[in-house]
PDB file of C-alpha atoms (C1' of nucleotides) in Angstrom:
ATOM      1  CA  MET O 467     102.939  77.313 134.968  1.00  0.00           C
ATOM      2  CA  LEU O 468     104.920  79.421 132.745  1.00  0.00           C
ATOM      3  CA  LEU O 469     107.237  81.505 134.015  1.00  0.00           C
ATOM      4  CA  VAL O 470     107.904  84.471 132.011  1.00  0.00           C
ATOM      5  CA  ASP O 471     110.476  87.303 132.493  1.00  0.00           C
ATOM      6  CA  ASP O 472     109.117  90.905 132.723  1.00  0.00           C
ATOM      7  CA  ARG O 473     111.921  91.869 130.806  1.00  0.00           C
ATOM      8  CA  GLU O 474     110.968  89.911 127.877  1.00  0.00           C
ATOM      9  CA  ASN O 475     109.783  91.580 124.124  1.00  0.00           C
ATOM     10  CA  PRO O 476     106.002  92.134 124.915  1.00  0.00           C
ATOM     11  CA  LYS O 477     104.684  91.130 121.694  1.00  0.00           C
ATOM     12  CA  VAL O 478     105.371  87.368 123.288  1.00  0.00           C
ATOM     13  CA  VAL O 479     104.366  87.709 126.109  1.00  0.00           C
ATOM     14  CA  ASN O 480     101.290  89.183 125.250  1.00  0.00           C
ATOM     15  CA  LYS O 481     100.336  86.112 122.653  1.00  0.00           C
ATOM     16  CA  LEU O 482     101.215  84.120 125.357  1.00  0.00           C
ATOM     17  CA  LEU O 483      99.144  85.406 127.715  1.00  0.00           C
ATOM     18  CA  MET O 484      96.113  85.745 124.713  1.00  0.00           C
ATOM     19  CA  ARG O 485      96.514  81.686 123.923  1.00  0.00           C
ATOM     20  CA  MET O 486      97.680  80.301 127.578  1.00  0.00           C
ATOM     21  CA  GLY O 487      95.158  82.648 129.924  1.00  0.00           C
ATOM     22  CA  SER O 488      96.979  84.647 132.777  1.00  0.00           C
ATOM     23  CA  ASP O 489      96.412  81.644 135.497  1.00  0.00           C
ATOM     24  CA  LYS O 490      98.546  79.336 133.026  1.00  0.00           C
ATOM     25  CA  VAL O 491     101.229  82.197 132.877  1.00  0.00           C
ATOM     26  CA  ASN O 492     103.017  84.174 135.075  1.00  0.00           C
ATOM     27  CA  VAL O 493     105.226  87.351 134.360  1.00  0.00           C
ATOM     28  CA  CYS O 494     107.660  87.665 136.771  1.00  0.00           C
ATOM     29  CA  ARG O 495     112.110  88.867 137.258  1.00  0.00           C
ATOM     30  CA  MET O 496     113.263  85.938 136.480  1.00  0.00           C
ATOM     31  CA  LYS O 497     117.711  85.284 137.694  1.00  0.00           C
ATOM     32  CA  SER O 498     118.895  83.364 134.518  1.00  0.00           C
ATOM     33  CA  SER O 499     116.409  82.301 131.657  1.00  0.00           C
ATOM     34  CA  ASP O 500     114.108  84.210 129.820  1.00  0.00           C
ATOM     35  CA  TYR O 501     111.084  81.456 130.514  1.00  0.00           C
ATOM     36  CA  THR O 502     111.152  78.670 133.353  1.00  0.00           C
ATOM     37  CA  MET O 503     108.739  75.725 132.311  1.00  0.00           C
ATOM     38  CA  GLY O 504     108.812  72.724 135.093  1.00  0.00           C
ATOM     39  CA  GLU O 505     112.651  72.283 134.896  1.00  0.00           C
ATOM     40  CA  TRP O 506     112.941  73.598 131.335  1.00  0.00           C
ATOM     41  CA  GLY O 507     115.236  77.096 131.363  1.00  0.00           C
ATOM     42  CA  ILE O 508     114.554  78.697 128.104  1.00  0.00           C
ATOM     43  CA  GLU O 509     116.677  81.996 127.225  1.00  0.00           C
ATOM     44  CA  ALA O 510     115.169  83.135 123.780  1.00  0.00           C
ATOM     45  CA  LYS O 511     116.819  85.258 121.444  1.00  0.00           C
ATOM     46  CA  GLU O 512     115.552  87.271 118.304  1.00  0.00           C
ATOM     47  CA  ILE O 513     118.523  86.561 115.669  1.00  0.00           C
ATOM     48  CA  ASN O 514     119.701  90.161 115.342  1.00  0.00           C
ATOM     49  CA  ASP O 515     119.648  90.031 119.682  1.00  0.00           C
ATOM     50  CA  LEU O 516     121.701  87.352 119.572  1.00  0.00           C
ATOM     51  CA  TYR O 517     124.181  88.865 117.285  1.00  0.00           C
ATOM     52  CA  ARG O 518     124.213  91.841 119.513  1.00  0.00           C
ATOM     53  CA  SER O 519     124.549  89.598 122.547  1.00  0.00           C
ATOM     54  CA  ILE O 520     127.212  87.542 121.254  1.00  0.00           C
ATOM     55  CA  MET O 521     129.244  90.852 120.193  1.00  0.00           C
ATOM     56  CA  GLY O 522     128.062  92.394 123.635  1.00  0.00           C
ATOM     57  CA  PHE O 523     126.480  95.255 121.901  1.00  0.00           C
ATOM     58  CA  GLY O 524     124.544  97.772 124.651  1.00  0.00           C
ATOM     59  CA  ARG O 525     124.328  95.000 127.527  1.00  0.00           C
ATOM     60  CA  THR O 526     126.804  94.801 130.904  1.00  0.00           C
ATOM     61  CA  ARG O 527     126.699  90.875 130.078  1.00  0.00           C
ATOM     62  CA  THR O 528     127.363  88.649 126.774  1.00  0.00           C
ATOM     63  CA  ILE O 529     125.324  85.882 125.683  1.00  0.00           C
ATOM     64  CA  VAL O 530     128.551  83.478 126.996  1.00  0.00           C
ATOM     65  CA  ASP O 531     127.826  85.206 130.370  1.00  0.00           C
ATOM     66  CA  GLN O 532     123.996  84.313 130.540  1.00  0.00           C
ATOM     67  CA  LEU O 533     124.140  80.864 129.026  1.00  0.00           C
ATOM     68  CA  ARG O 534     126.922  80.012 131.701  1.00  0.00           C
ATOM     69  CA  ASP O 535     124.219  80.743 134.198  1.00  0.00           C
ATOM     70  CA  LEU O 536     121.592  79.126 132.422  1.00  0.00           C
ATOM     71  CA  GLN O 537     123.454  76.160 131.798  1.00  0.00           C
ATOM     72  CA  ASP O 538     124.392  76.420 135.785  1.00  0.00           C
ATOM     73  CA  SER O 539     120.867  76.764 137.054  1.00  0.00           C
ATOM     74  CA  CYS O 540     118.598  74.770 135.738  1.00  0.00           C
ATOM     75  CA  GLU O 541     118.492  71.091 134.613  1.00  0.00           C
ATOM     76  CA  HIS O 542     117.147  71.587 131.087  1.00  0.00           C
ATOM     77  CA  PRO O 543     118.658  74.552 129.767  1.00  0.00           C
ATOM     78  CA  PHE O 544     117.405  75.576 126.006  1.00  0.00           C
ATOM     79  CA  LEU O 545     118.787  78.112 123.891  1.00  0.00           C
ATOM     80  CA  VAL O 546     116.079  78.918 121.209  1.00  0.00           C
ATOM     81  CA  VAL O 547     116.441  81.550 118.453  1.00  0.00           C
ATOM     82  CA  TYR O 548     113.524  82.601 116.482  1.00  0.00           C
ATOM     83  CA  GLY O 549     113.345  85.013 113.225  1.00  0.00           C
ATOM     84  CA  THR O 550     115.778  84.445 109.782  1.00  0.00           C
ATOM     85  CA  GLN O 551     116.202  88.088 108.671  1.00  0.00           C
ATOM     86  CA  LEU O 552     119.309  89.738 110.101  1.00  0.00           C
ATOM     87  CA  LYS O 553     119.158  93.898 109.811  1.00  0.00           C
ATOM     88  CA  PRO O 554     122.425  95.086 110.005  1.00  0.00           C
ATOM     89  CA  TYR O 555     122.990  98.348 111.524  1.00  0.00           C
ATOM     90  CA  VAL O 556     125.569 101.149 109.886  1.00  0.00           C
ATOM     91  CA  HIS O 557     126.598 103.772 112.101  1.00  0.00           C
ATOM     92  CA  ASN O 558     126.599 107.008 110.575  1.00  0.00           C
ATOM     93  CA  GLY O 559     123.568 108.458 108.761  1.00  0.00           C
ATOM     94  CA  ARG O 560     122.521 106.569 105.661  1.00  0.00           C
ATOM     95  CA  PRO O 561     124.487 103.486 104.751  1.00  0.00           C
ATOM     96  CA  SER O 562     125.481 102.293 101.169  1.00  0.00           C
ATOM     97  CA  ALA O 563     124.874  99.114  99.957  1.00  0.00           C
ATOM     98  CA  ARG O 564     128.059  97.671 100.327  1.00  0.00           C
ATOM     99  CA  SER O 565     128.668  98.618 103.733  1.00  0.00           C
ATOM    100  CA  LEU O 566     125.260  96.687 104.484  1.00  0.00           C
ATOM    101  CA  ALA O 567     126.610  93.884 102.661  1.00  0.00           C
ATOM    102  CA  VAL O 568     129.680  93.802 104.901  1.00  0.00           C
ATOM    103  CA  GLU O 569     128.216  94.284 108.065  1.00  0.00           C
ATOM    104  CA  MET O 570     125.150  91.164 106.691  1.00  0.00           C
ATOM    105  CA  ALA O 571     128.671  89.159 105.898  1.00  0.00           C
ATOM    106  CA  ARG O 572     129.978  89.653 109.353  1.00  0.00           C
ATOM    107  CA  MET O 573     127.079  88.999 111.089  1.00  0.00           C
ATOM    108  CA  LYS O 574     126.511  85.401 110.112  1.00  0.00           C
ATOM    109  CA  LYS O 575     130.365  84.762 110.519  1.00  0.00           C
ATOM    110  CA  VAL O 576     129.830  86.527 114.113  1.00  0.00           C
ATOM    111  CA  ILE O 577     126.637  83.874 114.311  1.00  0.00           C
ATOM    112  CA  GLN O 578     128.314  80.991 112.164  1.00  0.00           C
ATOM    113  CA  GLN O 579     131.358  80.615 114.698  1.00  0.00           C
ATOM    114  CA  PHE O 580     129.596  81.389 117.790  1.00  0.00           C
ATOM    115  CA  LYS O 581     127.255  78.316 116.511  1.00  0.00           C
ATOM    116  CA  ALA O 582     129.715  76.080 115.075  1.00  0.00           C
ATOM    117  CA  THR O 583     131.682  75.769 118.940  1.00  0.00           C
ATOM    118  CA  PHE O 584     128.545  76.171 121.176  1.00  0.00           C
ATOM    119  CA  TYR O 585     128.003  72.422 121.902  1.00  0.00           C
ATOM    120  CA  GLN O 586     131.849  72.684 122.764  1.00  0.00           C
ATOM    121  CA  ARG O 587     131.116  75.473 125.358  1.00  0.00           C
ATOM    122  CA  PHE O 588     128.099  74.498 126.538  1.00  0.00           C
ATOM    123  CA  PRO O 589     127.119  70.915 125.935  1.00  0.00           C
ATOM    124  CA  LYS O 590     124.566  70.767 128.557  1.00  0.00           C
ATOM    125  CA  ILE O 591     122.089  73.498 126.499  1.00  0.00           C
ATOM    126  CA  LYS O 592     119.823  72.283 123.803  1.00  0.00           C
ATOM    127  CA  TYR O 593     120.187  74.870 120.736  1.00  0.00           C
ATOM    128  CA  MET O 594     117.462  75.201 118.303  1.00  0.00           C
ATOM    129  CA  GLU O 595     116.238  77.385 115.575  1.00  0.00           C
ATOM    130  CA  VAL O 596     112.991  78.261 114.502  1.00  0.00           C
ATOM    131  CA  THR O 597     111.769  80.812 111.865  1.00  0.00           C
ATOM    132  CA  THR O 598     108.887  83.183 113.339  1.00  0.00           C
ATOM    133  CA  MET O 599     108.090  84.655 116.501  1.00  0.00           C
ATOM    134  CA  ASP O 600     105.005  82.468 116.063  1.00  0.00           C
ATOM    135  CA  GLU O 601     106.467  79.398 115.501  1.00  0.00           C
ATOM    136  CA  PHE O 602     108.417  80.664 119.292  1.00  0.00           C
ATOM    137  CA  VAL O 603     105.043  80.801 120.718  1.00  0.00           C
ATOM    138  CA  GLU O 604     103.648  77.804 119.569  1.00  0.00           C
ATOM    139  CA  TRP O 605     106.497  75.872 120.439  1.00  0.00           C
ATOM    140  CA  LEU O 606     106.040  76.899 123.954  1.00  0.00           C
ATOM    141  CA  VAL O 607     102.475  76.761 124.034  1.00  0.00           C
ATOM    142  CA  VAL O 608     102.525  73.043 122.134  1.00  0.00           C
ATOM    143  CA  ASN O 609     105.673  71.928 125.174  1.00  0.00           C
ATOM    144  CA  HIS O 610     104.182  73.468 128.356  1.00  0.00           C
ATOM    145  CA  THR O 611     100.507  71.494 127.282  1.00  0.00           C
ATOM    146  CA  GLN O 612     102.952  68.227 126.640  1.00  0.00           C
ATOM    147  CA  GLN O 613     104.775  68.857 129.939  1.00  0.00           C
ATOM    148  CA  GLY O 614     101.479  69.015 131.600  1.00  0.00           C
ATOM    149  CA  LEU O 615     100.872  71.814 134.895  1.00  0.00           C
ATOM    150  CA  ALA O 616     103.463  70.411 136.457  1.00  0.00           C
ATOM    151  CA  LEU O 617     102.052  72.017 139.418  1.00  0.00           C
ATOM    152  CA  HIS O 618     104.142  69.625 142.099  1.00  0.00           C
ATOM    153  CA  ARG O 619     107.496  71.353 140.307  1.00  0.00           C
ATOM    154  CA  LEU O 620     106.149  74.772 141.367  1.00  0.00           C
ATOM    155  CA  ALA O 621     108.310  75.376 144.436  1.00  0.00           C
ATOM    156  CA  THR O 622     111.355  74.597 142.360  1.00  0.00           C
ATOM    157  CA  GLU O 623     110.217  76.950 139.611  1.00  0.00           C
ATOM    158  CA  GLU O 624     108.890  80.098 142.201  1.00  0.00           C
ATOM    159  CA  LYS O 625     112.999  79.891 143.785  1.00  0.00           C
ATOM    160  CA  ASN O 626     113.896  81.413 140.298  1.00  0.00           C
ATOM    161  CA  ALA O 627     111.313  84.451 140.847  1.00  0.00           C
ATOM    162  CA  VAL O 628     112.625  87.137 142.163  1.00  0.00           C
ATOM    163  CA  LYS O 629     109.786  89.727 141.880  1.00  0.00           C
ATOM    164  CA  LYS O 630     106.277  89.088 140.866  1.00  0.00           C
ATOM    165  CA  SER O 631     105.126  91.552 138.670  1.00  0.00           C
ATOM    166  CA  LYS O 632     101.947  93.420 140.540  1.00  0.00           C
ATOM    167  CA  LEU O 633      99.877  94.423 137.317  1.00  0.00           C
ATOM    168  CA  ASP O 634      96.764  92.813 135.913  1.00  0.00           C
ATOM    169  CA  SER O 635      97.898  91.023 132.868  1.00  0.00           C
ATOM    170  CA  ARG O 636      94.894  92.370 131.085  1.00  0.00           C
ATOM    171  CA  ILE O 637      96.762  95.879 131.583  1.00  0.00           C
ATOM    172  CA  GLN O 638      99.878  94.794 130.967  1.00  0.00           C
ATOM    173  CA  ILE O 639      98.732  93.496 127.272  1.00  0.00           C
ATOM    174  CA  LEU O 640      97.285  97.150 126.914  1.00  0.00           C
ATOM    175  CA  SER O 641     100.013  99.214 127.924  1.00  0.00           C
ATOM    176  CA  SER O 642     102.228  97.278 125.858  1.00  0.00           C
ATOM    177  CA  ILE O 643     100.560  98.647 122.690  1.00  0.00           C
ATOM    178  CA  GLU O 644     102.682 101.633 121.487  1.00  0.00           C
ATOM    179  CA  GLY O 645     101.200 104.612 123.418  1.00  0.00           C
ATOM    180  CA  ILE O 646      98.651 103.094 125.491  1.00  0.00           C
ATOM    181  CA  THR O 647      99.978 104.015 129.151  1.00  0.00           C
ATOM    182  CA  THR O 648      98.717 102.106 132.446  1.00  0.00           C
ATOM    183  CA  THR O 649      96.253 104.732 133.421  1.00  0.00           C
ATOM    184  CA  GLN O 650      94.480 104.909 129.662  1.00  0.00           C
ATOM    185  CA  ALA O 651      94.465 100.679 129.353  1.00  0.00           C
ATOM    186  CA  GLU O 652      92.805 101.078 133.476  1.00  0.00           C
ATOM    187  CA  ASP O 653      90.382 103.628 131.506  1.00  0.00           C
ATOM    188  CA  LEU O 654      89.486 101.322 128.813  1.00  0.00           C
ATOM    189  CA  LEU O 655      88.534  98.347 131.193  1.00  0.00           C
ATOM    190  CA  ASN O 656      86.708 100.408 133.239  1.00  0.00           C
ATOM    191  CA  GLU O 657      84.772 101.568 130.086  1.00  0.00           C
ATOM    192  CA  PHE O 658      84.494  98.484 128.251  1.00  0.00           C
ATOM    193  CA  GLU O 659      85.443  95.695 131.313  1.00  0.00           C
ATOM    194  CA  SER O 660      87.092  92.803 129.382  1.00  0.00           C
ATOM    195  CA  ILE O 661      89.647  93.004 126.374  1.00  0.00           C
ATOM    196  CA  PRO O 662      87.183  90.552 124.861  1.00  0.00           C
ATOM    197  CA  ASN O 663      84.441  93.541 125.031  1.00  0.00           C
ATOM    198  CA  ILE O 664      87.412  95.592 123.555  1.00  0.00           C
ATOM    199  CA  LEU O 665      88.217  93.782 121.139  1.00  0.00           C
ATOM    200  CA  ARG O 666      85.004  92.598 119.568  1.00  0.00           C
ATOM    201  CA  LYS O 667      83.304  93.237 116.390  1.00  0.00           C
ATOM    202  CA  GLY O 668      81.377  95.876 117.503  1.00  0.00           C
ATOM    203  CA  THR O 669      84.132  98.292 119.214  1.00  0.00           C
ATOM    204  CA  THR O 670      84.809 101.169 116.522  1.00  0.00           C
ATOM    205  CA  GLN O 671      87.841 103.199 116.823  1.00  0.00           C
ATOM    206  CA  LYS O 672      84.872 106.093 117.907  1.00  0.00           C
ATOM    207  CA  SER O 673      83.965 104.264 120.561  1.00  0.00           C
ATOM    208  CA  LEU O 674      87.483 103.923 121.808  1.00  0.00           C
ATOM    209  CA  MET O 675      88.414 107.603 121.528  1.00  0.00           C
ATOM    210  CA  GLN O 676      85.678 108.622 124.542  1.00  0.00           C
ATOM    211  CA  VAL O 677      88.158 107.431 126.792  1.00  0.00           C
ATOM    212  CA  SER O 678      90.615 110.216 127.527  1.00  0.00           C
ATOM    213  CA  GLY O 679      93.857 109.745 126.002  1.00  0.00           C
ATOM    214  CA  ILE O 680      93.022 107.363 123.552  1.00  0.00           C
ATOM    215  CA  THR O 681      93.889 108.978 120.092  1.00  0.00           C
ATOM    216  CA  ARG O 682      92.793 107.852 116.821  1.00  0.00           C
ATOM    217  CA  ARG O 683      95.861 106.155 116.512  1.00  0.00           C
ATOM    218  CA  LYS O 684      96.208 104.837 119.387  1.00  0.00           C
ATOM    219  CA  ALA O 685      92.484 102.713 118.679  1.00  0.00           C
ATOM    220  CA  ARG O 686      93.486 101.875 115.668  1.00  0.00           C
ATOM    221  CA  ALA O 687      96.425 100.359 117.527  1.00  0.00           C
ATOM    222  CA  ILE O 688      94.469  98.578 120.215  1.00  0.00           C
ATOM    223  CA  LEU O 689      91.513  97.178 117.063  1.00  0.00           C
ATOM    224  CA  ALA O 690      95.100  95.877 115.384  1.00  0.00           C
ATOM    225  CA  LEU O 691      95.229  93.352 117.975  1.00  0.00           C
ATOM    226  CA  ARG O 692      92.226  91.683 116.372  1.00  0.00           C
ATOM    227  CA  GLU O 693      94.565  90.710 113.305  1.00  0.00           C
ATOM    228  CA  ASP O 694      97.437  89.269 115.763  1.00  0.00           C
ATOM    229  CA  TYR O 695      95.128  86.923 117.414  1.00  0.00           C
ATOM    230  CA  GLU O 696      92.803  86.458 114.818  1.00  0.00           C
ATOM    231  CA  LEU O 697      89.509  87.615 116.020  1.00  0.00           C
TER     232      LEU O 697
ATOM    233  C1'  DA G 369     118.520 127.652 114.455  1.00  0.00           C
ATOM    234  C1'  DC G 370     117.933 123.912 111.728  1.00  0.00           C
ATOM    235  C1'  DG G 371     116.398 119.935 110.213  1.00  0.00           C
ATOM    236  C1'  DT G 372     114.253 115.703 111.191  1.00  0.00           C
ATOM    237  C1'  DA G 373     110.728 112.632 113.608  1.00  0.00           C
ATOM    238  C1'  DT G 374     106.801 112.214 115.465  1.00  0.00           C
ATOM    239  C1'  DC G 375     102.264 113.167 117.128  1.00  0.00           C
ATOM    240  C1'  DG G 376      97.665 114.561 117.389  1.00  0.00           C
ATOM    241  C1'  DC G 377      93.697 116.837 114.536  1.00  0.00           C
ATOM    242  C1'  DT G 378      91.194 117.601 110.438  1.00  0.00           C
ATOM    243  C1'  DA G 379      89.223 116.449 105.803  1.00  0.00           C
ATOM    244  C1'  DC G 380      87.964 113.285 102.450  1.00  0.00           C
ATOM    245  C1'  DA G 381      86.983 109.488 100.291  1.00  0.00           C
ATOM    246  C1'  DA G 382      85.796 104.872  99.719  1.00  0.00           C
ATOM    247  C1'  DG G 383      83.177 100.960 102.161  1.00  0.00           C
ATOM    248  C1'  DT G 384      80.386  98.983 105.376  1.00  0.00           C
ATOM    249  C1'  DT G 385      75.996  98.931 107.847  1.00  0.00           C
ATOM    250  C1'  DC G 386      71.166  98.976 108.413  1.00  0.00           C
ATOM    251  C1'  DG G 387      66.482 100.472 107.954  1.00  0.00           C
ATOM    252  C1'  DA G 388      62.720 101.761 104.854  1.00  0.00           C
TER     253       DA G 388
ATOM    254  C1'  DT S 220      67.450  97.387  96.581  1.00  0.00           C
ATOM    255  C1'  DC S 221      68.675 101.658  97.581  1.00  0.00           C
ATOM    256  C1'  DG S 222      70.059 105.641 100.471  1.00  0.00           C
ATOM    257  C1'  DA S 223      71.356 107.687 104.613  1.00  0.00           C
ATOM    258  C1'  DA S 224      74.558 107.225 108.723  1.00  0.00           C
ATOM    259  C1'  DC S 225      78.359 105.546 110.025  1.00  0.00           C
ATOM    260  C1'  DT S 226      83.379 103.621 110.078  1.00  0.00           C
ATOM    261  C1'  DT S 227      87.883 103.661 108.528  1.00  0.00           C
ATOM    262  C1'  DG S 228      92.126 104.304 105.970  1.00  0.00           C
ATOM    263  C1'  DT S 229      94.647 107.996 104.051  1.00  0.00           C
ATOM    264  C1'  DA S 230      96.935 112.412 103.271  1.00  0.00           C
ATOM    265  C1'  DG S 231      98.054 116.996 105.010  1.00  0.00           C
ATOM    266  C1'  DC S 232      99.053 120.593 108.318  1.00  0.00           C
ATOM    267  C1'  DG S 233     100.476 122.008 112.388  1.00  0.00           C
ATOM    268  C1'  DA S 234     102.809 121.741 116.927  1.00  0.00           C
ATOM    269  C1'  DT S 235     106.457 119.958 119.795  1.00  0.00           C
ATOM    270  C1'  DA S 236     110.487 117.078 120.518  1.00  0.00           C
ATOM    271  C1'  DC S 237     114.826 116.125 119.848  1.00  0.00           C
ATOM    272  C1'  DG S 238     119.613 115.929 117.893  1.00  0.00           C
ATOM    273  C1'  DT S 239     123.425 118.468 115.565  1.00  0.00           C
TER     274       DT S 239
END
DNA sequence: ACGTATCGCTACAAGTTCGA
DNA sequence: TCGAACTTGTAGCGATACGT
């Protein structure tokens, strides 16, 4: 069983649910990591989010606090950073090329310094980088498979789970699409019965638009899942 | 009040499907 | 194979929300 924090990037959660199925992925509120499988506790960060976490922008706890918790609470902690494209954010309107370059250099330096002292500060945590979100999902799937189902460890894992999600995983997938509410997701499932039916070749934008509240834009976004999951 | 962003709706052109 | 019907992508327009 792979436990996933319910505040994690919904794109990653959806990809995992589609790859592994809802019987192997449990979305719940986690205390100190983003993902848990067996004795592995995994903190995942998109590269730009890593920078913001280091700086403490827009959050109450910095990454140092998070990693200390992670290190203390599980036997095999990991920090996985995915993505390579730094996107500098500059305040006050349209940024100049110069201000972007300055911010980019600052981001690189901050991340570099963080990595340079990482093992000094968190000797127990394994640090790794992957280039894309898809590669990170693949890493999770492969390692989950390698670990086996690890059912005997479930009790340990579930200590970390505070609040289990009550939403049907199919509704979670649909309602994570921009603009789709849980009610609309329920209506879609009532109409089409399953996600494979919604995404099958015969389903058109027009047929999805028969469902109350589904506009052409939303129908297009739903059918775009075919591309994401290569259906 | 104004500018901007976003969204839904519509029209139209281009591509696809399907039956004769 | 051909043409009608259907589907889809795109552009334009108006309504609305939001920040200044």
